[in-house]
Short mmCIF file of C-alpha atoms in Angstrom, two decimals:
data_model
loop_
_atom_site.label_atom_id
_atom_site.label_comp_id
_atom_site.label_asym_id
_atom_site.label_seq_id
_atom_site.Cartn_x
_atom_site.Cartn_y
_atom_site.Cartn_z
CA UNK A 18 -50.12 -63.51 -21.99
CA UNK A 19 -46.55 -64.89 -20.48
CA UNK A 20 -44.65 -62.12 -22.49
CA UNK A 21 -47.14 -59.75 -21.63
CA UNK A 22 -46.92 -60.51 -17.98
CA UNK A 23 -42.85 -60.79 -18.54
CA UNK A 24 -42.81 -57.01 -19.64
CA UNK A 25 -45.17 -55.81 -16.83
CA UNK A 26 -43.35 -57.08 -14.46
CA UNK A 27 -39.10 -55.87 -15.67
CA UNK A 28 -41.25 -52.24 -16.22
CA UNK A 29 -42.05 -53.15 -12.66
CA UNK A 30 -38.48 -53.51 -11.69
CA UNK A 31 -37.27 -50.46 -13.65
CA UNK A 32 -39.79 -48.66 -11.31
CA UNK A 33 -38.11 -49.39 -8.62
CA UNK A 34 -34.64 -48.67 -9.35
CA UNK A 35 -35.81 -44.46 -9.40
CA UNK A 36 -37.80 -42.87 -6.56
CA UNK A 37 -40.78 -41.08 -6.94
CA UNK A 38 -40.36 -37.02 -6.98
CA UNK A 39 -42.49 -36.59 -4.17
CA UNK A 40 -40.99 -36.39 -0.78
CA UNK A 41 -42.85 -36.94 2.69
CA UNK A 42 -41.14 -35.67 5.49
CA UNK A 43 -41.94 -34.65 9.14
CA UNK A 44 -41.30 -31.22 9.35
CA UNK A 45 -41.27 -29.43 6.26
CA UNK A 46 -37.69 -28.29 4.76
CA UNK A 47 -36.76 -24.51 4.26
CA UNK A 48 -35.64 -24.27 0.65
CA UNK A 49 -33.49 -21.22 -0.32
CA UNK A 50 -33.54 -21.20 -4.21
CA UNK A 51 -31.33 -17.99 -3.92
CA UNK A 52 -28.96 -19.41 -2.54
CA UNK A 53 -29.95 -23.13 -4.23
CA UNK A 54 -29.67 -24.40 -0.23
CA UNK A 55 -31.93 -26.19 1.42
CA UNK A 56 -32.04 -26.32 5.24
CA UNK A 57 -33.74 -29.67 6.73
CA UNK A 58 -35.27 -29.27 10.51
CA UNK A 59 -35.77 -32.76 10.81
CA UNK A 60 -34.43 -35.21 13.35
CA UNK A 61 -31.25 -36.61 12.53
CA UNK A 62 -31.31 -40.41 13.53
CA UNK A 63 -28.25 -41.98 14.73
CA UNK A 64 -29.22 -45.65 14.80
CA UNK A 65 -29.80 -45.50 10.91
CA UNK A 66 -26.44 -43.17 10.93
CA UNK A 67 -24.43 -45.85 12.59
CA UNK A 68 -25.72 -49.52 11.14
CA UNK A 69 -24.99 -48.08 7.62
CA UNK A 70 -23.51 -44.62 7.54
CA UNK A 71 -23.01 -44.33 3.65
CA UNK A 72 -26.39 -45.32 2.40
CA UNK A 73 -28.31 -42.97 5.23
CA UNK A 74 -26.41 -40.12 3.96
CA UNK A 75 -26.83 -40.96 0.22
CA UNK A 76 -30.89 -40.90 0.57
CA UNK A 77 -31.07 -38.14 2.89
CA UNK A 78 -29.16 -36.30 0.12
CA UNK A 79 -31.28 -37.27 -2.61
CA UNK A 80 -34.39 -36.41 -0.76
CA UNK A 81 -32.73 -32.80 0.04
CA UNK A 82 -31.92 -32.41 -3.61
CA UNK A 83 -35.40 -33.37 -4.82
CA UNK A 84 -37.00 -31.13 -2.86
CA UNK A 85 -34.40 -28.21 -4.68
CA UNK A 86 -34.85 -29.58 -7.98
CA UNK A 87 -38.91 -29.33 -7.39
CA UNK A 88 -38.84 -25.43 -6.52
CA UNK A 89 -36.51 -24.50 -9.35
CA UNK A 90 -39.29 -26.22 -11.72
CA UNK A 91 -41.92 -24.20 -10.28
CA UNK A 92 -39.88 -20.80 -10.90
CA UNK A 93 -40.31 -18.75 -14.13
CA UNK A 94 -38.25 -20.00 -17.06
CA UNK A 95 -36.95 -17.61 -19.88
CA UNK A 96 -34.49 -18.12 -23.01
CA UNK A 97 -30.83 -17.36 -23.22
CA UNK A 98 -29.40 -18.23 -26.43
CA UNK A 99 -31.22 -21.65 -27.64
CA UNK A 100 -31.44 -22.96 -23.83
CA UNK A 101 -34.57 -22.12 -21.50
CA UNK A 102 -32.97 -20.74 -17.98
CA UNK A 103 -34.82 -20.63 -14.79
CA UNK A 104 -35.20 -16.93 -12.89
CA UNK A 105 -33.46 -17.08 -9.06
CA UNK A 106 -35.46 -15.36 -6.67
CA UNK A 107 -34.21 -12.83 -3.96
CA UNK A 108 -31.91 -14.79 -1.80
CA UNK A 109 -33.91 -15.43 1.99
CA UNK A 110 -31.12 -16.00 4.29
CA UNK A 111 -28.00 -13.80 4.71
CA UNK A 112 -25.06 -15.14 4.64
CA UNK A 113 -21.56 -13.66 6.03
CA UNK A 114 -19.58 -12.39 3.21
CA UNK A 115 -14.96 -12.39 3.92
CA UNK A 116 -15.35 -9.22 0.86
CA UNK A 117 -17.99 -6.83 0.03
CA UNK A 118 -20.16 -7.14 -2.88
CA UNK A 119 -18.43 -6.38 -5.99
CA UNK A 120 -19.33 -3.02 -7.68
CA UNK A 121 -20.57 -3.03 -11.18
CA UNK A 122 -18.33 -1.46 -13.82
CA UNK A 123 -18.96 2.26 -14.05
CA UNK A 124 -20.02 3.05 -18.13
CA UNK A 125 -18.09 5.00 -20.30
CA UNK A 126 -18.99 8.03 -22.13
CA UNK A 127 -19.92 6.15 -25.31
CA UNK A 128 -21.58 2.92 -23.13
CA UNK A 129 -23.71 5.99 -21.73
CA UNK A 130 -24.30 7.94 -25.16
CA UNK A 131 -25.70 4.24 -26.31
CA UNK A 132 -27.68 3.21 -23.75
CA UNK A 133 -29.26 6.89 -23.67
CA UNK A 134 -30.01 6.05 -27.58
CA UNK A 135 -30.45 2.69 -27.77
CA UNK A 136 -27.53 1.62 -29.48
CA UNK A 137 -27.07 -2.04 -29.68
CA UNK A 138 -23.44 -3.01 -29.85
CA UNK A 139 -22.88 -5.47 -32.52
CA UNK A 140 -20.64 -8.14 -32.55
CA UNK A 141 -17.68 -8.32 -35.31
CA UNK A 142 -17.28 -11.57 -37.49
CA UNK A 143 -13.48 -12.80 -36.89
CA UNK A 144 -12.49 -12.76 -40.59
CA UNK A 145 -13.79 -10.90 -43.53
CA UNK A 146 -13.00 -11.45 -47.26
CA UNK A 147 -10.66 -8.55 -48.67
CA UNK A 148 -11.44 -8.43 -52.04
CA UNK A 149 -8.06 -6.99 -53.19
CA UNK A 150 -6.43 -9.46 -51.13
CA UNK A 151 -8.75 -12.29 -52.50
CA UNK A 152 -9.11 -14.03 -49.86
CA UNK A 153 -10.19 -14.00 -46.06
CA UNK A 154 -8.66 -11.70 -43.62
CA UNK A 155 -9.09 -11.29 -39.79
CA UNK A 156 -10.80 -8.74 -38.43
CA UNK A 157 -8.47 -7.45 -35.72
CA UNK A 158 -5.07 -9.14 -34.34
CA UNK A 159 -0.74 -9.17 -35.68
CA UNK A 160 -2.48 -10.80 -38.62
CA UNK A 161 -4.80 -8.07 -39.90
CA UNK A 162 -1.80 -5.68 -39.34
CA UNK A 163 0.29 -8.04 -42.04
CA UNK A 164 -2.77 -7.99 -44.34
CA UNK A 165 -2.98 -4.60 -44.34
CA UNK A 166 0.37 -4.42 -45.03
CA UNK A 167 0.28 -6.91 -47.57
CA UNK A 168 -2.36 -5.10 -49.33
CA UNK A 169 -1.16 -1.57 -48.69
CA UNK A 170 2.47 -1.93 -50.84
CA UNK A 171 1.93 0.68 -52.98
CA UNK A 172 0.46 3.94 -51.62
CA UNK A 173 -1.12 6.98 -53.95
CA UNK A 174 1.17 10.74 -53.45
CA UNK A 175 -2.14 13.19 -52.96
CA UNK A 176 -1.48 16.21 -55.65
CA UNK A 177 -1.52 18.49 -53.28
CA UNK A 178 1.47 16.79 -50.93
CA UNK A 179 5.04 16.85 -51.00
CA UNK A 180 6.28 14.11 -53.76
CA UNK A 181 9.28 13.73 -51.92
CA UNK A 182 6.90 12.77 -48.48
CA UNK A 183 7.48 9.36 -47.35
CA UNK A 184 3.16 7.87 -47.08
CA UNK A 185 4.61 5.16 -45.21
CA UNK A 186 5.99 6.63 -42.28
CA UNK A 187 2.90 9.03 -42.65
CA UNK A 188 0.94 6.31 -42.40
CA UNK A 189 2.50 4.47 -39.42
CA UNK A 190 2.48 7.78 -37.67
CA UNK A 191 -1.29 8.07 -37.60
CA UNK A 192 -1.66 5.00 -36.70
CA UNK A 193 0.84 5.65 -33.46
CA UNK A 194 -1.20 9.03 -32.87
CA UNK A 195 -4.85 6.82 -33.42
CA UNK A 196 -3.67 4.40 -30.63
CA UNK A 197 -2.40 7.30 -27.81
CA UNK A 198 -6.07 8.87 -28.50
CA UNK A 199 -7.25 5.58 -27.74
CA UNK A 200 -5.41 5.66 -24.21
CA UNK A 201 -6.04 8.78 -23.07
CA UNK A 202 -9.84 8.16 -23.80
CA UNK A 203 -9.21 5.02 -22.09
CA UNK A 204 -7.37 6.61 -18.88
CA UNK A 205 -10.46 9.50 -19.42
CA UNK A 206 -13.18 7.07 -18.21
CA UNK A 207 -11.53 5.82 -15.55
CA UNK A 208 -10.76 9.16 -14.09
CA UNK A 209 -13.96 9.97 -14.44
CA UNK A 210 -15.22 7.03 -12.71
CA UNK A 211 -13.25 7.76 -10.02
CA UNK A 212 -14.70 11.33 -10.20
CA UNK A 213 -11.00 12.81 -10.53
CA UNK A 214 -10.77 16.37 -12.57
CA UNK A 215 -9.00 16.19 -15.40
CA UNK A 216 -7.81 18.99 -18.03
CA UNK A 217 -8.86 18.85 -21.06
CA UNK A 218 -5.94 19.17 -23.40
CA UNK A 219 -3.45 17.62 -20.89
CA UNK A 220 -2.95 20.47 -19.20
CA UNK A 221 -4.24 22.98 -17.13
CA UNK A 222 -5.54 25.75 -18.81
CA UNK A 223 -7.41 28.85 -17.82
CA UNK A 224 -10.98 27.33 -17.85
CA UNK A 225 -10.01 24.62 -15.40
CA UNK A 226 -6.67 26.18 -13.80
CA UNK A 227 -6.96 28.68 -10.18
CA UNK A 228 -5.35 32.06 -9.99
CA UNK A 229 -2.76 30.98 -7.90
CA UNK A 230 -1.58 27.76 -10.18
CA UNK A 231 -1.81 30.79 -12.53
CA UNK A 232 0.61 32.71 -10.95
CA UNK A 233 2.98 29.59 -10.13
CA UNK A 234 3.29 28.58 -13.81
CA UNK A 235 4.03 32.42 -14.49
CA UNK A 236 6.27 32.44 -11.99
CA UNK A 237 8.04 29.51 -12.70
CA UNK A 238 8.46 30.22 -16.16
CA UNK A 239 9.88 33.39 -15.75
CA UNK A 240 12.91 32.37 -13.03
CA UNK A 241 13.74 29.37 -15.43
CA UNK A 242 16.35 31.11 -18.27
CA UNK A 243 19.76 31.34 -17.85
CA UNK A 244 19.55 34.56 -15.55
CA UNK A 245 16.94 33.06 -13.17
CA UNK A 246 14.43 35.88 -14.68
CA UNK A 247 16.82 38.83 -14.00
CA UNK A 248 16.39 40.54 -17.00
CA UNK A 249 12.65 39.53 -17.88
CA UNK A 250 10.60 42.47 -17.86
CA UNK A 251 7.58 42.28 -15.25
CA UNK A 252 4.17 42.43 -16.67
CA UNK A 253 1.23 44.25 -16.01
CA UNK A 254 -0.41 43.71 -12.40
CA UNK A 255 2.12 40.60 -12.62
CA UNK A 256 2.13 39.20 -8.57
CA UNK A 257 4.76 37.20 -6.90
CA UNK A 258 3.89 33.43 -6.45
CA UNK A 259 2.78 32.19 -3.11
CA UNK A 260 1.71 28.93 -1.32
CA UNK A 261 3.54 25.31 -0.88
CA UNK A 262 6.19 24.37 -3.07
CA UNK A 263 7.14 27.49 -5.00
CA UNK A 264 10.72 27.57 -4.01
CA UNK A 265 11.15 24.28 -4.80
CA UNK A 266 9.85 24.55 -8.25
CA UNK A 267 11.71 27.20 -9.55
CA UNK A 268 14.95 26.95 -10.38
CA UNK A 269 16.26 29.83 -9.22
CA UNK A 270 15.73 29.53 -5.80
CA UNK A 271 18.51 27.04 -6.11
CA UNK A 272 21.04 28.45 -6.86
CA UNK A 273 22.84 32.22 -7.21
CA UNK A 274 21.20 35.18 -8.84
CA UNK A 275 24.03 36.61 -11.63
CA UNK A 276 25.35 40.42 -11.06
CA UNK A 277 23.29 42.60 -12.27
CA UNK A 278 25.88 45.41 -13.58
CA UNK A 279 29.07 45.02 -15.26
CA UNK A 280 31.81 46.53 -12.70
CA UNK A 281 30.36 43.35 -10.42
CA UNK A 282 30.49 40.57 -12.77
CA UNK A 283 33.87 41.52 -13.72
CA UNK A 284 35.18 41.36 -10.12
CA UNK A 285 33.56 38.04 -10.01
CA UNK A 286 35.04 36.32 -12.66
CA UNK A 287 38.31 37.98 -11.25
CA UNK A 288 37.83 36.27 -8.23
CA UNK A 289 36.99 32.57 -9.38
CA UNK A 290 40.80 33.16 -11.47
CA UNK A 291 42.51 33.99 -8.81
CA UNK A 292 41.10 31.57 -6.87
CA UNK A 293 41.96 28.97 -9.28
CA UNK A 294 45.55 30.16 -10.26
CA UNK A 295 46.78 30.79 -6.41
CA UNK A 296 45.34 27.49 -5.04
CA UNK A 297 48.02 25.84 -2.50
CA UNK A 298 47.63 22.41 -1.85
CA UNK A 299 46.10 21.61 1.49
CA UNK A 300 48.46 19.62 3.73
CA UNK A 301 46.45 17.09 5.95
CA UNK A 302 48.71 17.19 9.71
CA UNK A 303 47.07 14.22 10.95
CA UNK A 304 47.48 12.08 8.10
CA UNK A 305 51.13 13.01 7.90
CA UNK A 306 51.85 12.08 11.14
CA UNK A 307 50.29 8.58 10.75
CA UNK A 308 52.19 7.66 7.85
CA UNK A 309 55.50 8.80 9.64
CA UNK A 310 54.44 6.35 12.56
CA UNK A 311 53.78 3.45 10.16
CA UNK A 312 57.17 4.01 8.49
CA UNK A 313 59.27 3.80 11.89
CA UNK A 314 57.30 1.16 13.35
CA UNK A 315 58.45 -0.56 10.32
CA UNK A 316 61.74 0.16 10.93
CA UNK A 317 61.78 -1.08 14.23
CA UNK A 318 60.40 -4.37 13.42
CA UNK A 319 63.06 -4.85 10.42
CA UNK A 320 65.88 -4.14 12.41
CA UNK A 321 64.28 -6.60 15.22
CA UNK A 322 64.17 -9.43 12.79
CA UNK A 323 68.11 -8.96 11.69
CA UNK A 324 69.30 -9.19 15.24
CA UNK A 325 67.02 -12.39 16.26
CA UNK A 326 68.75 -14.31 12.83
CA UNK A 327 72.10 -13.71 14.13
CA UNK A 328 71.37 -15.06 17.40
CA UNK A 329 69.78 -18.13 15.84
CA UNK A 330 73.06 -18.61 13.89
CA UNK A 331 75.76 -18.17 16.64
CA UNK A 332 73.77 -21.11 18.80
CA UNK A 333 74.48 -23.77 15.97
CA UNK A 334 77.29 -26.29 16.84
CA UNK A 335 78.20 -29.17 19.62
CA UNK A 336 76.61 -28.07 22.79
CA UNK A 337 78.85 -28.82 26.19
CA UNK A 338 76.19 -32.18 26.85
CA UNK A 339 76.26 -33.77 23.55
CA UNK A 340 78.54 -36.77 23.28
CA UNK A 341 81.15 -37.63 20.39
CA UNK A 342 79.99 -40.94 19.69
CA UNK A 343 77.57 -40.53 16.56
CA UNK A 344 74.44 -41.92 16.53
CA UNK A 345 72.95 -46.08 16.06
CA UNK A 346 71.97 -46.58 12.82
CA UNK A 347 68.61 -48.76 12.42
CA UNK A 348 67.97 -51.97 10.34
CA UNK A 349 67.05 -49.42 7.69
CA UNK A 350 63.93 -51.83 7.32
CA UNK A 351 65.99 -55.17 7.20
CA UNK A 352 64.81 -57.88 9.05
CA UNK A 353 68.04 -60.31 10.67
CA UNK A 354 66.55 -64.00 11.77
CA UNK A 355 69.45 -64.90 13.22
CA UNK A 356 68.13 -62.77 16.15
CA UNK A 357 66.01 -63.65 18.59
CA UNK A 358 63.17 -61.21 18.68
CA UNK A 359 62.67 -60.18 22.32
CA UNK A 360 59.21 -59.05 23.46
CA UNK A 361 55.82 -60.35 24.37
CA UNK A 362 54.95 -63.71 21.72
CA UNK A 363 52.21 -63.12 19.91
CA UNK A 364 49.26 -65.44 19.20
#
């Protein structure tokens, strides 16, 4: 019976080291399992707050969080992946957002074409066994590229191709060309998730091209050989380009047309020669004059510095005050104690 009693009473003690789940309070508390808040009308008590501020806001929490933890266990459950996931409502209370919602990602043309058919995408394993190779391979990555070049040493001449055709560079030329398809389809979808028109070749064409870019491109075309479209002959009901930016696209709006007949294109090449042979030198007056001022003012201050020297030698000499007798030597750093120093005594 004492053991008995013993374990009935630490079971006891356990007890009361956990709360119960149940939570009695006032006014009831508004739980938001949107939002997993919970907003708690009751009176906040300050005497509790101050004799022990920790402790009051530790159980205050846990009875907050209790209350949470009870409504997500009453919401529906479902599975995700080995692991059973509770369903969020609708969120109750708004609250202020800095950004606006974020907008889900627009499908592609194949995302559409599969969820219109129920295509499930299936997910690649990250290596598979090569069986030339013998042994396993990634699936995508540098290193599949140095399999497949591992594997891919040797490569079979079709009959019907050139023998002297290098399969290699063939090869790595596809590839190249398989990867820009890639991109365009890639810049595609986003272009037309943006709803922007796009040709469909990469360039406009009559199906999705105006009359008047028509015109333009005919235009511009035609004014861009060596005679700015002089001597193209016009074409049938051909019109002359109008709107913004013509002139600046063709060419020839930038610079001369050439003569047309021969008599003028001779005298114009006889005038560039001429032009070139009798060109005189252009003499710049101002700048002449400036350099002639430099070099006198230079002058001036030469001759100015020879006639101060000459002054500064005639002045050397005896001057009428200065006596004959020459001048006391010093001790020259020699010290006589025979001699009475004469001055203040120092302490």
């Amino acid at each position: 019976m004492d053991i008995v009693k013993e374990v009935l009473e630490k079971q006891k003690k356990d007890l009361e080291k956990y709360k119960p789940i149940t939570v009695q309070k006032h006014l009831e508390a508004v739980v938001d399992e949107g939002h997993l808040m919970v907003t708690d009308p009751n009176y906040f008590d300050d005497d509790k707050f101050k004799s022990d501020r920790e402790q009051y806001l530790l159980d205050l929490t846990r009875d907050n969080t209790q209350l949470l933890i009870n409504s997500i266990w009453e919401l529906p459950t479902e599975r995700e992946e080995e692991s059973v996931v509770a369903k969020l409502p609708a969120a109750r209370m708004v609250l202020p957002r800095a950004r606006k919602l974020p907008v889900p990602k627009p499908l592609t043309k194949w995302e559409q074409i599969a969820k219109a058919k129920g295509i499930k995408k299936r997910t690649r394993d990250k290596k598979v066994y090569d069986e030339v190779l013998d042994k396993w391979v990634p699936t995508y990555g540098y290193q599949r590229f140095k399999a497949e070049k591992e594997k891919d040493w040797i490569i079979e001449v079709p009959q019907n191709a050139d023998p002297n055709k290098d399969m290699f560079a063939e090869k790595r030329d596809l590839r190249i060309e398989r990867i820009a398809k890639n991109e365009i389809s890639r810049m595609r979808n986003i272009a037309r998730a943006k709803k922007i028109q796009t040709p469909r070749t990469g360039f406009l064409g009559p199906e999705s091209a105006s009359a008047k870019e028509l015109v333009t491109a005919a235009n511009i075309a035609k004014a861009s050989t060596a005679s700015v479209g002089v001597f193209q002959e016009k074409l049938s009901n051909e019109k002359q380009a109008r709107g913004i930016g013509v002139k600046e696209l063709m060419p020839g709006r930038k610079r001369k047309r050439a003569p047309v007949t021969i008599p003028g294109e001779k005298k114009r090449n006889l005038e560039i020669v001429n032009k070139v042979l009798n060109k005189k030198p252009k003499i710049d007056v101002e700048k002449a004059i400036s350099m002639q001022k430099a070099e006198a003012r230079a002058e001036r201050e030469a001759a100015a510095d020879e006639e101060g020297g000459k002054k500064k030698g005639k002045g050397k000499g005896k001057g009428k005050g200065s006596f004959g007798r020459k001048k006391p030597k010093g001790g020259q750093g020699k010290r006589n104690h025979s001699k009475r120093a004469v001055g203040r005594k120092r302490r």
